[in-house]
Coordinates of C-alpha atoms and ligand atoms in Angstrom, one line a residue:
Chain A
X1 CA 84.7 93.6 29.3
X2 CA 81.8 93.0 31.6
X3 CA 78.3 94.3 31.6
X4 CA 76.1 95.0 34.6
X5 CA 72.5 96.0 35.3
X6 CA 71.1 97.2 38.5
X7 CA 67.3 96.9 38.0
X8 CA 65.5 99.1 40.6
X9 CA 61.9 100.0 41.1
X10 CA 62.6 103.5 40.0
X11 CA 65.5 103.3 37.7
X12 CA 67.8 100.9 35.8
X13 CA 71.5 101.5 36.0
X14 CA 73.5 99.9 33.2
X15 CA 77.2 99.8 33.1
X16 CA 80.2 98.2 31.4
X17 CA 83.5 97.8 33.3
X18 CA 86.6 95.8 33.8
X19 CA 87.2 92.7 35.9
X20 CA 88.9 95.1 38.5
X21 CA 85.5 96.7 39.1
X22 CA 86.3 99.9 37.2
X23 CA 83.3 101.3 35.4
X24 CA 83.9 102.5 31.8
X25 CA 80.5 103.9 31.0
X26 CA 77.2 103.9 33.0
X27 CA 73.8 105.2 32.2
X28 CA 70.4 105.4 33.9
X29 CA 67.1 104.6 32.4
X30 CA 63.7 105.1 34.0
X31 CA 61.8 102.0 35.1
X32 CA 58.6 102.0 33.0
X33 CA 56.9 99.0 31.5
X34 CA 59.4 96.4 30.2
X35 CA 58.5 97.2 26.6
X36 CA 59.7 100.7 27.0
X37 CA 62.7 100.1 29.4
X38 CA 64.3 97.0 28.1
X39 CA 65.0 98.1 24.5
X40 CA 67.0 101.1 25.9
X41 CA 68.9 98.7 28.2
X42 CA 69.7 96.4 25.2
X43 CA 70.8 99.4 23.0
X44 CA 73.3 100.4 25.7
X45 CA 75.0 97.0 25.6
X46 CA 75.0 96.8 21.8
X47 CA 77.8 99.3 21.7
X48 CA 80.1 97.0 23.6
X49 CA 81.5 93.4 23.2
X50 CA 80.9 92.1 26.7
X51 CA 81.9 88.7 27.9
X52 CA 79.4 88.3 30.6
X53 CA 76.4 90.1 32.1
X54 CA 75.6 90.5 35.8
X55 CA 72.2 91.5 36.9
X56 CA 71.0 92.7 40.3
X57 CA 67.3 93.0 40.2
X58 CA 64.3 94.0 42.3
X59 CA 62.3 91.0 43.2
X60 CA 61.1 88.6 44.2
X61 CA 63.0 86.4 41.7
X62 CA 63.0 82.8 40.8
X63 CA 66.6 81.8 41.4
X64 CA 66.1 78.1 41.2
X65 CA 67.8 76.8 38.1
X66 CA 65.7 73.7 38.1
X67 CA 62.5 75.7 37.8
X68 CA 60.5 76.5 34.7
X69 CA 60.4 80.2 35.6
X70 CA 64.2 80.4 36.4
X71 CA 65.5 83.9 35.9
X72 CA 62.0 85.5 36.1
X73 CA 60.9 88.4 38.2
X74 CA 57.9 86.6 39.8
X75 CA 55.2 88.2 41.9
X76 CA 56.1 91.9 42.1
X77 CA 53.5 94.5 42.7
X78 CA 55.2 96.6 40.0
X79 CA 52.8 96.7 37.0
X80 CA 54.1 95.1 33.8
X81 CA 57.0 93.2 35.4
X82 CA 55.1 90.2 36.9
X83 CA 56.6 87.0 35.3
X84 CA 59.1 89.0 33.3
X85 CA 61.7 86.5 31.9
X86 CA 64.7 88.6 32.7
X87 CA 67.6 86.2 31.9
X88 CA 65.8 84.9 28.7
X89 CA 65.2 88.4 27.5
X90 CA 68.8 89.5 28.0
X91 CA 70.3 86.3 26.7
X92 CA 68.6 86.8 23.4
X93 CA 70.0 90.2 23.1
X94 CA 73.6 89.7 24.3
X95 CA 74.2 85.9 24.2
X96 CA 76.8 85.9 26.9
X97 CA 76.7 84.0 30.4
X98 CA 74.4 85.9 32.7
X99 CA 74.6 86.1 36.5
X100 CA 71.3 86.9 38.1
X101 CA 70.5 87.7 41.7
X102 CA 68.6 90.3 43.7
X103 CA 69.6 94.0 43.9
X104 CA 70.6 93.6 47.5
X105 CA 72.6 90.5 46.9
X106 CA 74.6 92.4 44.2
X107 CA 75.0 95.3 46.5
X108 CA 76.3 93.2 49.4
X109 CA 78.7 91.5 47.0
X110 CA 80.0 94.9 45.9
X111 CA 80.4 96.0 49.4
X112 CA 82.1 92.8 50.5
X113 CA 84.6 93.1 47.7
X114 CA 85.4 96.8 47.7
X115 CA 83.3 98.7 50.2
X116 CA 82.7 98.6 53.9
X117 CA 82.7 94.8 54.1
X118 CA 86.2 94.6 52.5
X119 CA 88.5 92.1 54.3
X120 CA 85.8 90.5 56.4
X121 CA 84.3 87.1 56.2
X122 CA 80.7 88.2 56.4
X123 CA 78.6 91.2 56.1
X124 CA 75.0 92.3 55.5
X125 CA 73.7 95.1 53.2
X126 CA 70.3 96.7 53.8
X127 CA 68.6 99.2 51.6
X128 CA 65.8 101.5 52.9
X129 CA 64.4 103.2 49.9
X130 CA 61.2 102.6 47.9
X131 CA 61.3 99.2 49.5
X132 CA 63.4 97.5 52.2
X133 CA 65.6 94.6 51.4
X134 CA 68.8 93.0 52.6
X135 CA 71.4 90.6 51.4
X136 CA 74.3 88.9 53.1
X137 CA 77.6 87.4 52.5
X138 CA 78.3 84.5 54.7
X139 CA 81.8 82.9 54.8
X140 CA 82.8 84.7 51.6
X141 CA 79.6 83.7 49.6
X142 CA 76.4 85.5 48.9
X143 CA 73.7 83.8 51.0
X144 CA 71.2 81.7 49.2
X145 CA 69.2 78.8 50.4
X146 CA 65.7 77.7 49.4
X147 CA 65.5 80.9 47.6
X148 CA 66.9 84.4 48.2
X149 CA 66.1 85.9 51.6
X150 CA 63.2 88.3 52.0
X151 CA 64.6 90.3 54.9
X152 CA 62.4 93.3 54.2
X153 CA 59.3 91.5 55.1
X154 CA 59.9 90.5 58.7
X155 CA 57.3 91.3 61.3
X156 CA 58.3 93.6 64.0
X157 CA 56.7 94.9 67.2
X158 CA 54.7 98.0 66.5
X159 CA 56.0 101.3 68.0
X160 CA 53.4 102.1 70.8
X161 CA 52.6 105.4 69.1
X162 CA 52.2 104.1 65.7
X163 CA 48.7 103.6 64.4
X164 CA 49.5 103.5 60.7
X165 CA 48.2 100.3 59.2
X166 CA 51.2 99.9 56.9
X167 CA 51.4 99.6 53.1
X168 CA 53.0 96.3 52.2
X169 CA 50.8 94.8 49.5
X170 CA 51.4 91.4 51.0
X171 CA 51.5 92.0 54.8
X172 CA 50.4 95.6 55.4
X173 CA 52.6 96.2 58.5
X174 CA 55.9 94.2 58.0
X175 CA 59.1 96.1 58.2
X176 CA 58.8 97.4 54.5
X177 CA 55.2 98.3 55.1
X178 CA 56.0 100.4 58.1
X179 CA 59.5 101.9 57.4
X180 CA 60.2 102.2 53.6
X181 CA 60.2 105.7 52.1
X182 CA 56.6 105.4 50.9
X183 CA 55.4 104.3 54.3
X184 CA 57.0 107.4 55.9
X185 CA 55.3 109.6 53.2
X186 CA 51.9 108.1 53.7
X187 CA 52.0 107.9 57.4
X188 CA 53.0 111.6 57.9
X189 CA 51.5 113.1 54.7
X190 CA 54.8 114.3 53.5
X191 CA 57.9 112.8 51.8
X192 CA 60.7 111.9 54.3
X193 CA 63.1 114.4 52.6
X194 CA 60.6 117.2 53.6
X195 CA 60.2 116.3 57.3
X196 CA 62.2 118.3 59.7
X197 CA 65.0 116.7 61.8
X198 CA 63.0 117.0 65.0
X199 CA 59.9 115.4 63.5
X200 CA 58.7 112.3 65.5
X201 CA 58.9 110.2 62.2
X202 CA 62.6 109.8 62.8
X203 CA 62.5 108.2 66.2
X204 CA 59.9 105.8 65.0
X205 CA 61.9 105.0 61.9
X206 CA 65.0 104.4 64.0
X207 CA 63.0 102.1 66.3
X208 CA 61.9 99.9 63.3
X209 CA 65.2 99.8 61.6
X210 CA 67.2 99.1 64.9
X211 CA 64.7 96.2 65.6
X212 CA 65.1 94.7 62.2
X213 CA 69.0 95.0 62.4
X214 CA 68.9 93.3 65.8
X215 CA 66.9 90.4 64.3
X216 CA 69.5 90.1 61.6
X217 CA 72.2 89.9 64.3
X218 CA 70.3 87.3 66.3
X219 CA 69.7 85.1 63.3
X220 CA 72.8 85.7 61.1
X221 CA 75.4 87.3 63.3
X222 CA 77.1 89.3 60.4
X223 CA 80.5 90.8 61.1
X224 CA 79.3 94.2 59.7
X225 CA 76.0 95.7 58.7
X226 CA 75.9 98.3 55.9
X227 CA 72.8 100.4 55.5
X228 CA 72.0 102.4 52.3
X229 CA 69.0 103.6 50.3
X230 CA 67.2 107.0 50.0
X231 CA 65.9 107.2 53.5
X232 CA 69.5 106.9 54.9
X233 CA 70.3 110.3 53.3
X234 CA 68.9 111.8 56.4
X235 CA 72.3 112.4 58.2
X236 CA 70.8 112.0 61.6
X237 CA 69.1 108.7 61.1
X238 CA 72.1 106.4 61.5
X239 CA 73.2 107.8 64.9
X240 CA 69.5 107.4 66.0
X241 CA 69.7 103.8 64.9
X242 CA 72.8 103.3 66.9
X243 CA 71.2 104.6 70.0
X244 CA 68.1 102.6 69.6
X245 CA 70.1 99.4 69.0
X246 CA 72.1 100.1 72.1
X247 CA 68.9 100.5 74.1
X248 CA 67.2 97.4 72.8
X249 CA 70.2 95.1 73.0
X250 CA 71.4 96.2 76.5
X251 CA 72.8 93.6 78.7
X252 CA 72.5 90.8 76.2
X253 CA 74.4 91.0 73.0
X254 CA 78.0 92.1 73.1
X255 CA 78.4 94.1 69.9
X256 CA 81.4 96.0 68.6
X257 CA 81.1 99.8 68.9
X258 CA 78.0 100.5 66.9
X259 CA 79.5 103.3 64.8
X260 CA 81.8 100.7 63.4
X261 CA 79.3 98.0 63.2
X262 CA 76.3 99.6 61.5
X263 CA 77.7 101.8 58.8
X264 CA 77.0 103.5 55.5
X265 CA 78.0 101.9 52.2
X266 CA 81.6 102.3 51.4
X267 CA 80.7 102.6 47.6
X268 CA 78.1 105.3 48.1
X269 CA 75.3 104.6 45.6
X270 CA 77.4 102.3 43.5
X271 CA 77.3 99.1 45.7
X272 CA 74.6 97.5 43.5
X273 CA 76.1 98.2 40.1
X274 CA 79.7 97.4 41.2
X275 CA 78.4 94.3 42.7
X276 CA 76.5 93.2 39.6
X277 CA 79.7 93.8 37.6
X278 CA 81.5 91.5 40.1
X279 CA 78.7 88.8 39.8
X280 CA 79.5 88.7 36.1
X281 CA 83.2 88.4 36.8
X282 CA 82.6 85.6 39.3
X283 CA 80.5 83.8 36.8
X284 CA 83.2 84.0 34.1
X285 CA 85.8 82.8 36.5
X286 CA 83.7 79.8 37.5
X287 CA 83.1 78.9 33.9
X288 CA 86.9 79.1 33.1
X289 CA 87.6 76.8 36.1
X290 CA 85.0 74.3 34.7
X291 CA 86.3 74.5 31.2
X292 CA 89.9 73.8 32.4
X293 CA 88.9 70.7 34.4
Chain B
X1 CA 88.5 57.2 68.5
X2 CA 86.6 60.5 69.1
X3 CA 85.0 62.1 72.2
X4 CA 81.9 64.2 72.4
X5 CA 80.1 66.2 75.0
X6 CA 76.6 67.7 74.6
X7 CA 76.4 70.0 77.6
X8 CA 72.8 70.9 78.3
X9 CA 71.1 72.9 81.1
X10 CA 69.6 69.7 82.5
X11 CA 72.1 67.0 81.7
X12 CA 75.5 66.4 80.0
X13 CA 75.7 63.6 77.5
X14 CA 79.3 62.1 77.0
X15 CA 80.1 59.8 74.4
X16 CA 83.0 58.2 72.5
X17 CA 82.6 57.0 69.0
X18 CA 84.1 56.5 65.6
X19 CA 84.7 58.9 62.7
X20 CA 81.7 57.2 61.0
X21 CA 79.5 58.6 63.8
X22 CA 78.9 55.3 65.5
X23 CA 78.7 55.7 69.2
X24 CA 80.7 53.1 71.3
X25 CA 79.6 54.2 74.7
X26 CA 77.5 57.1 76.0
X27 CA 76.5 58.3 79.5
X28 CA 74.4 61.0 81.1
X29 CA 75.4 63.1 83.9
X30 CA 73.2 65.7 85.7
X31 CA 74.1 69.3 85.2
X32 CA 74.9 70.6 88.6
X33 CA 77.7 73.0 89.7
X34 CA 80.8 72.5 87.5
X35 CA 82.7 71.2 90.5
X36 CA 80.3 68.3 90.7
X37 CA 79.6 67.6 87.1
X38 CA 82.9 68.1 85.4
X39 CA 84.9 65.6 87.3
X40 CA 82.4 62.8 86.3
X41 CA 82.8 64.0 82.7
X42 CA 86.6 63.8 82.9
X43 CA 86.4 60.3 84.5
X44 CA 84.4 59.0 81.6
X45 CA 86.9 60.1 79.1
X46 CA 89.9 58.8 81.1
X47 CA 88.8 55.2 80.1
X48 CA 89.5 56.0 76.5
X49 CA 92.4 57.1 74.3
X50 CA 90.6 59.8 72.2
X51 CA 92.2 61.7 69.4
X52 CA 89.9 64.8 69.5
X53 CA 87.0 66.1 71.5
X54 CA 83.9 67.9 70.2
X55 CA 81.8 69.9 72.5
X56 CA 78.3 71.3 71.9
X57 CA 77.3 73.5 74.9
X58 CA 74.6 75.6 76.2
X59 CA 75.6 79.2 75.9
X60 CA 76.1 82.0 75.3
X61 CA 79.7 81.0 74.5
X62 CA 82.8 83.0 73.5
X63 CA 83.8 81.6 70.2
X64 CA 86.2 84.3 69.2
X65 CA 89.7 82.7 69.2
X66 CA 91.3 86.1 69.5
X67 CA 89.5 86.7 72.8
X68 CA 90.8 86.4 76.3
X69 CA 87.8 84.3 77.3
X70 CA 87.8 82.2 74.2
X71 CA 86.2 78.8 75.0
X72 CA 84.2 80.1 77.9
X73 CA 80.5 79.9 78.7
X74 CA 79.9 83.5 79.2
X75 CA 76.8 85.2 80.7
X76 CA 74.5 82.3 81.3
X77 CA 71.8 82.5 84.0
X78 CA 72.8 79.0 85.0
X79 CA 74.3 79.3 88.6
X80 CA 78.0 78.3 88.8
X81 CA 78.6 78.3 85.1
X82 CA 79.2 82.0 84.4
X83 CA 82.6 82.4 83.0
X84 CA 83.3 78.7 83.0
X85 CA 86.5 78.0 80.9
X86 CA 85.2 75.0 79.1
X87 CA 87.9 74.4 76.6
X88 CA 90.7 75.1 79.1
X89 CA 89.3 72.7 81.7
X90 CA 88.8 69.9 79.2
X91 CA 92.2 70.4 77.6
X92 CA 94.0 70.1 80.9
X93 CA 92.2 66.8 81.4
X94 CA 92.4 65.2 77.9
X95 CA 95.1 67.1 76.1
X96 CA 93.7 66.6 72.5
X97 CA 92.4 69.1 70.0
X98 CA 89.0 70.4 71.1
X99 CA 86.1 71.6 68.8
X100 CA 83.8 73.9 70.6
X101 CA 80.4 75.3 69.5
X102 CA 76.9 75.8 70.7
X103 CA 74.6 72.8 71.4
X104 CA 72.3 73.8 68.5
X105 CA 75.2 74.2 66.2
X106 CA 76.4 70.7 67.0
X107 CA 72.8 69.4 66.5
X108 CA 72.4 71.1 63.1
X109 CA 75.8 69.6 62.1
X110 CA 74.6 66.2 63.1
X111 CA 71.3 66.5 61.3
X112 CA 73.1 67.9 58.2
X113 CA 75.5 65.0 57.9
X114 CA 73.3 62.1 59.0
X115 CA 69.8 63.3 59.8
X116 CA 66.9 65.2 58.1
X117 CA 69.4 67.6 56.4
X118 CA 71.3 64.9 54.7
X119 CA 72.1 65.6 51.1
X120 CA 71.1 69.3 51.2
X121 CA 73.2 72.4 51.1
X122 CA 71.6 74.2 54.0
X123 CA 69.3 73.5 56.9
X124 CA 68.3 74.9 60.3
X125 CA 67.9 73.0 63.6
X126 CA 65.7 74.5 66.3
X127 CA 65.3 73.2 69.8
X128 CA 62.2 74.0 72.0
X129 CA 63.0 72.8 75.4
X130 CA 64.1 74.4 78.6
X131 CA 65.4 77.1 76.3
X132 CA 64.9 77.8 72.7
X133 CA 67.8 78.0 70.3
X134 CA 68.7 77.3 66.7
X135 CA 71.7 76.7 64.6
X136 CA 72.1 76.7 60.8
X137 CA 74.3 75.1 58.2
X138 CA 74.8 77.4 55.2
X139 CA 76.5 76.1 52.1
X140 CA 77.8 73.1 53.9
X141 CA 79.2 75.0 56.8
X142 CA 78.0 75.7 60.3
X143 CA 76.9 79.4 60.4
X144 CA 79.1 81.7 62.4
X145 CA 79.8 85.3 62.1
X146 CA 80.5 87.9 64.5
X147 CA 79.6 85.3 67.1
X148 CA 77.1 82.4 67.2
X149 CA 73.5 83.3 66.4
X150 CA 71.0 83.8 69.3
X151 CA 67.9 82.8 67.4
X152 CA 66.0 82.0 70.5
X153 CA 65.9 85.6 71.6
X154 CA 64.2 87.2 68.7
X155 CA 61.2 89.5 69.4
X156 CA 57.8 88.4 68.1
X157 CA 54.4 89.9 67.9
X158 CA 52.3 88.9 71.0
X159 CA 49.5 86.6 70.6
X160 CA 46.4 88.8 71.1
X161 CA 45.2 86.5 73.9
X162 CA 48.6 86.3 75.7
X163 CA 49.0 88.5 78.8
X164 CA 51.9 86.5 80.2
X165 CA 54.8 88.8 80.8
X166 CA 57.4 86.3 79.8
X167 CA 60.4 84.8 81.7
X168 CA 63.6 85.5 79.7
X169 CA 66.1 86.9 82.2
X170 CA 67.3 89.3 79.5
X171 CA 64.2 90.3 77.6
X172 CA 61.2 88.9 79.4
X173 CA 59.0 88.3 76.4
X174 CA 61.3 87.3 73.6
X175 CA 60.6 83.9 71.8
X176 CA 62.3 81.9 74.5
X177 CA 60.6 83.9 77.2
X178 CA 57.2 83.2 75.8
X179 CA 57.5 79.8 74.3
X180 CA 60.2 77.6 75.9
X181 CA 59.0 74.8 78.2
X182 CA 59.3 76.7 81.5
X183 CA 57.3 79.6 79.9
X184 CA 54.4 77.2 79.0
X185 CA 54.5 75.8 82.6
X186 CA 54.5 79.3 84.2
X187 CA 51.9 80.8 82.0
X188 CA 49.3 77.9 82.5
X189 CA 50.4 76.8 86.0
X190 CA 51.2 73.3 84.7
X191 CA 53.9 71.5 82.8
X192 CA 53.4 71.2 79.1
X193 CA 53.4 67.4 79.3
X194 CA 50.4 67.6 81.6
X195 CA 48.3 70.0 79.5
X196 CA 45.5 68.3 77.4
X197 CA 45.7 68.3 73.6
X198 CA 42.8 70.7 73.4
X199 CA 44.2 73.2 75.8
X200 CA 44.6 76.7 74.4
X201 CA 48.3 76.6 75.2
X202 CA 49.0 74.7 72.1
X203 CA 47.6 77.1 69.5
X204 CA 49.4 79.9 71.2
X205 CA 52.6 77.9 71.2
X206 CA 52.2 77.0 67.5
X207 CA 51.6 80.7 66.8
X208 CA 54.9 81.7 68.3
X209 CA 56.9 78.9 66.8
X210 CA 55.4 79.5 63.4
X211 CA 56.3 83.2 63.5
X212 CA 59.8 82.4 64.6
X213 CA 60.4 79.8 61.8
X214 CA 59.0 82.3 59.2
X215 CA 61.5 84.9 60.5
X216 CA 64.3 82.3 59.9
X217 CA 63.0 81.7 56.4
X218 CA 62.8 85.5 55.7
X219 CA 66.4 86.0 56.9
X220 CA 68.2 82.7 56.1
X221 CA 66.0 80.8 53.6
X222 CA 67.2 77.4 54.8
X223 CA 66.4 74.4 52.6
X224 CA 64.9 72.5 55.5
X225 CA 64.0 73.3 59.1
X226 CA 64.3 70.6 61.7
X227 CA 62.6 71.1 65.1
X228 CA 63.4 69.2 68.2
X229 CA 63.4 69.4 72.0
X230 CA 61.1 68.4 74.8
X231 CA 58.1 70.5 73.9
X232 CA 58.0 68.9 70.4
X233 CA 57.2 65.6 72.1
X234 CA 53.6 66.7 71.8
X235 CA 52.6 64.8 68.7
X236 CA 50.0 67.4 67.6
X237 CA 52.3 70.4 67.9
X238 CA 54.2 70.0 64.5
X239 CA 50.9 69.8 62.4
X240 CA 49.7 73.0 64.3
X241 CA 52.9 74.7 63.4
X242 CA 52.5 73.7 59.8
X243 CA 48.9 75.2 59.6
X244 CA 49.9 78.4 61.4
X245 CA 52.9 78.9 59.0
X246 CA 50.6 78.3 56.1
X247 CA 48.2 80.9 57.4
X248 CA 50.9 83.5 58.2
X249 CA 52.8 83.2 55.0
X250 CA 49.8 83.0 52.6
X251 CA 50.2 84.6 49.3
X252 CA 53.8 85.7 49.8
X253 CA 56.4 83.0 50.3
X254 CA 56.4 79.9 48.1
X255 CA 57.5 77.2 50.3
X256 CA 57.8 73.4 49.7
X257 CA 54.9 71.4 51.3
X258 CA 55.3 72.2 54.9
X259 CA 55.3 68.6 56.2
X260 CA 58.5 68.0 54.2
X261 CA 59.9 71.4 55.0
X262 CA 59.5 71.7 58.8
X263 CA 60.3 68.3 60.2
X264 CA 61.4 66.4 63.3
X265 CA 65.0 65.5 63.8
X266 CA 66.2 62.5 61.8
X267 CA 68.4 61.5 64.6
X268 CA 65.7 61.7 67.3
X269 CA 67.4 62.8 70.5
X270 CA 71.0 62.2 69.2
X271 CA 71.4 65.2 66.9
X272 CA 73.5 67.0 69.4
X273 CA 75.9 64.2 70.5
X274 CA 76.4 62.8 67.0
X275 CA 77.0 66.4 65.8
X276 CA 79.5 67.0 68.6
X277 CA 81.4 63.8 67.6
X278 CA 81.4 65.0 64.0
X279 CA 82.7 68.4 65.0
X280 CA 85.6 66.6 66.6
X281 CA 86.2 64.6 63.4
X282 CA 86.1 67.8 61.3
X283 CA 88.7 69.3 63.5
X284 CA 91.0 66.3 63.1
X285 CA 90.6 66.4 59.4
X286 CA 91.4 70.1 59.2
X287 CA 94.5 69.6 61.4
X288 CA 95.7 66.8 59.2
X289 CA 95.2 68.8 56.0
X290 CA 97.2 71.7 57.6
X291 CA 100.1 69.2 58.7
X292 CA 100.3 67.9 55.2
X293 CA 100.6 71.3 53.6
Ligands
ADP301 N1 66.8 112.8 52.0 C1 65.9 111.9 52.1 N2 65.3 111.7 53.4 C2 64.4 110.8 53.6 N3 63.9 110.1 52.6 C3 64.4 110.2 51.4 C4 65.5 111.1 51.1 N4 65.8 110.9 49.8 C5 65.0 109.9 49.3 N5 64.2 109.5 50.3 C6 63.2 108.4 50.0 O1 63.8 107.2 49.6 C7 63.0 106.5 48.7 C8 63.7 106.2 47.5 O2 64.8 105.4 47.7 P1 66.1 105.1 46.8 O3 67.0 104.2 47.5 O4 66.6 106.4 46.3 O5 65.4 104.5 45.5 P2 65.0 102.9 45.1 O6 64.7 102.2 46.5 O7 63.8 103.0 44.3 O8 66.1 102.3 44.5 C9 61.7 107.5 48.4 O9 60.7 106.8 49.2 C10 62.2 108.8 49.0 O10 61.1 109.4 49.6
ADP302 N1 55.7 65.7 76.3 C1 55.9 67.0 76.5 N2 55.1 67.9 76.3 C2 55.4 69.2 76.4 N3 56.5 69.7 77.0 C3 57.5 68.7 77.3 C4 57.2 67.4 77.1 N4 58.3 66.7 77.5 C5 59.2 67.7 78.0 N5 58.6 68.9 77.9 C6 59.2 70.2 78.3 O1 60.5 70.4 77.6 C7 61.4 71.0 78.5 C8 62.7 70.1 78.5 O2 63.2 70.1 77.2 P1 64.4 69.1 76.8 O3 64.6 69.4 75.4 O4 64.0 67.7 77.1 O5 65.6 69.5 77.7 P2 66.8 70.6 77.6 O6 66.2 71.7 76.8 O7 67.1 71.0 79.1 O8 67.9 70.0 76.9 C9 60.8 71.1 79.8 O9 60.4 72.4 80.0 C10 59.6 70.2 79.7 O10 58.5 70.7 80.5
ZN303 ZN1 55.7 92.7 53.6
ZN304 ZN1 65.5 86.6 75.5

């Protein structure tokens, strides 16, 4: 039995499941201060005998296992979670091997194994919700390097009609600062879910997301790009992104038909939690291989 | 014995060498029309009995081995080379296995094995010359996906003092259109090599290159970035790039000391040709593994 946590800015999803990716139970817990949220998380796993735990967490995270703060959430603007020792806290509670990565890295791993990226060698998963982030699988492995990518914070060209200053606490008008859910709400004075389909917000939103996705193509060239998150619940936004990518890439990039190339998640809202479960499985498999050597 | 070609927009470098990466002979040939250049290339290899050939070429290239135009240079603005069947032409002449990739992918492979990226798991190589391009090694492998990356064509924010329209034949003011050698020459009316160290060209140049390198960090997070090409011969440009990256990333990214993170090529001007030689070696090794299975 495997355990998984998808730690988001709004809610934690906790689940136990099988190595085949089947979920046996799952719950949601509101993301409040760690002192309030984490005990509920631990309680959930107490009921089960898990062999490994996979965590996909909001970040930034310290993923460098040589570092003193390995396994920490580091500089998040989320109150209470700065320097939260996630691995350490969970290890004390469950005492099993723990796989730890970003929420979007977990999600792309889930989509790669069972979702829209199944059967490919590479793919990218982007979420457009309270924040914007993306993770990638390259050649069958989750992309890491110096650290995890920070694809939500790239700088884009401003839309000519956009005078909004942006709300990223680090950069103001990076991608996340201009195009995540809260940026839409602040710019137009209304939540995205309450803006009509013909509202100019959506062409602007599509412009930013298309630009970002094209940067990912230029730099990473993934075989498929999967876009999820709350803002993508607007049914007209994906076709708008396709049109805008078409316009912006014209005559240069040869891309597959965009409706097959930039797609919604195959696992719906479960990419992250399924991916976290599969990160736990991967860790177990690697440990077994090592033990048998 | 291995053969290698570094096919650039200005010159072809041809070499034969050993599997250890030692070059036995190398020549340079001017890049003119294929009918003029290619026979000289073929003549060079006639003198040797090579077992495999590695090619690192200017692009864009078709690297999809399922495609009808696999092994072609595709849509280049370089006259005479559009739809040039590079692999086919060379195979007819030398009849050995041919490894084919972009010039910058060859260069990053060379730097990863023997240069500034030696001993790491990932690195990126960027050239700033007649064009701008970059290639990456991720987890010990040259990064490919849907196709090869096109990192030179990303869009950046314009420098507030820059009114130059840009010269990329596809995008006008993408990175290459604003910051490659010919863009500097056209914007300021003088070749970069003839602009004084205090000329405002250099702060602008550093601004664009720093922005681009930060995009690469956000999206790929390489363990080291290696920057070469003619424009980098200006000894003051790399420190300027470091300062500008520092300024632009402040308070967000935790990067290693930049003078160790963004560095000149360890192989000087040989990254590409040594990398092409090593691509040939890799192909041979893979073929032997297959034959022994
Ligand atoms: N139907 C919708 N249309 C537009 N925006 C939406 C919609 N539903 C949710 N959102 C926005 O998405 C964001 C929440 O994203 P979500 O992915 O659900 O959560 P989180 O990013 O916290 O995991 C909020 O900013 C919300 O306004
Ligand atoms: N010392 C220098 N300072 C600035 N620019 C230079 C210098 N030397 C060469 N360049 C520029 O670099 C470009 C050539 O780049 P190079 O890497 O040598 O060739 P290529 O990109 O064709 O392989 C030209 O645009 C040239 O003006
Ligand atoms: Zn930001
Ligand atoms: Zn361009």
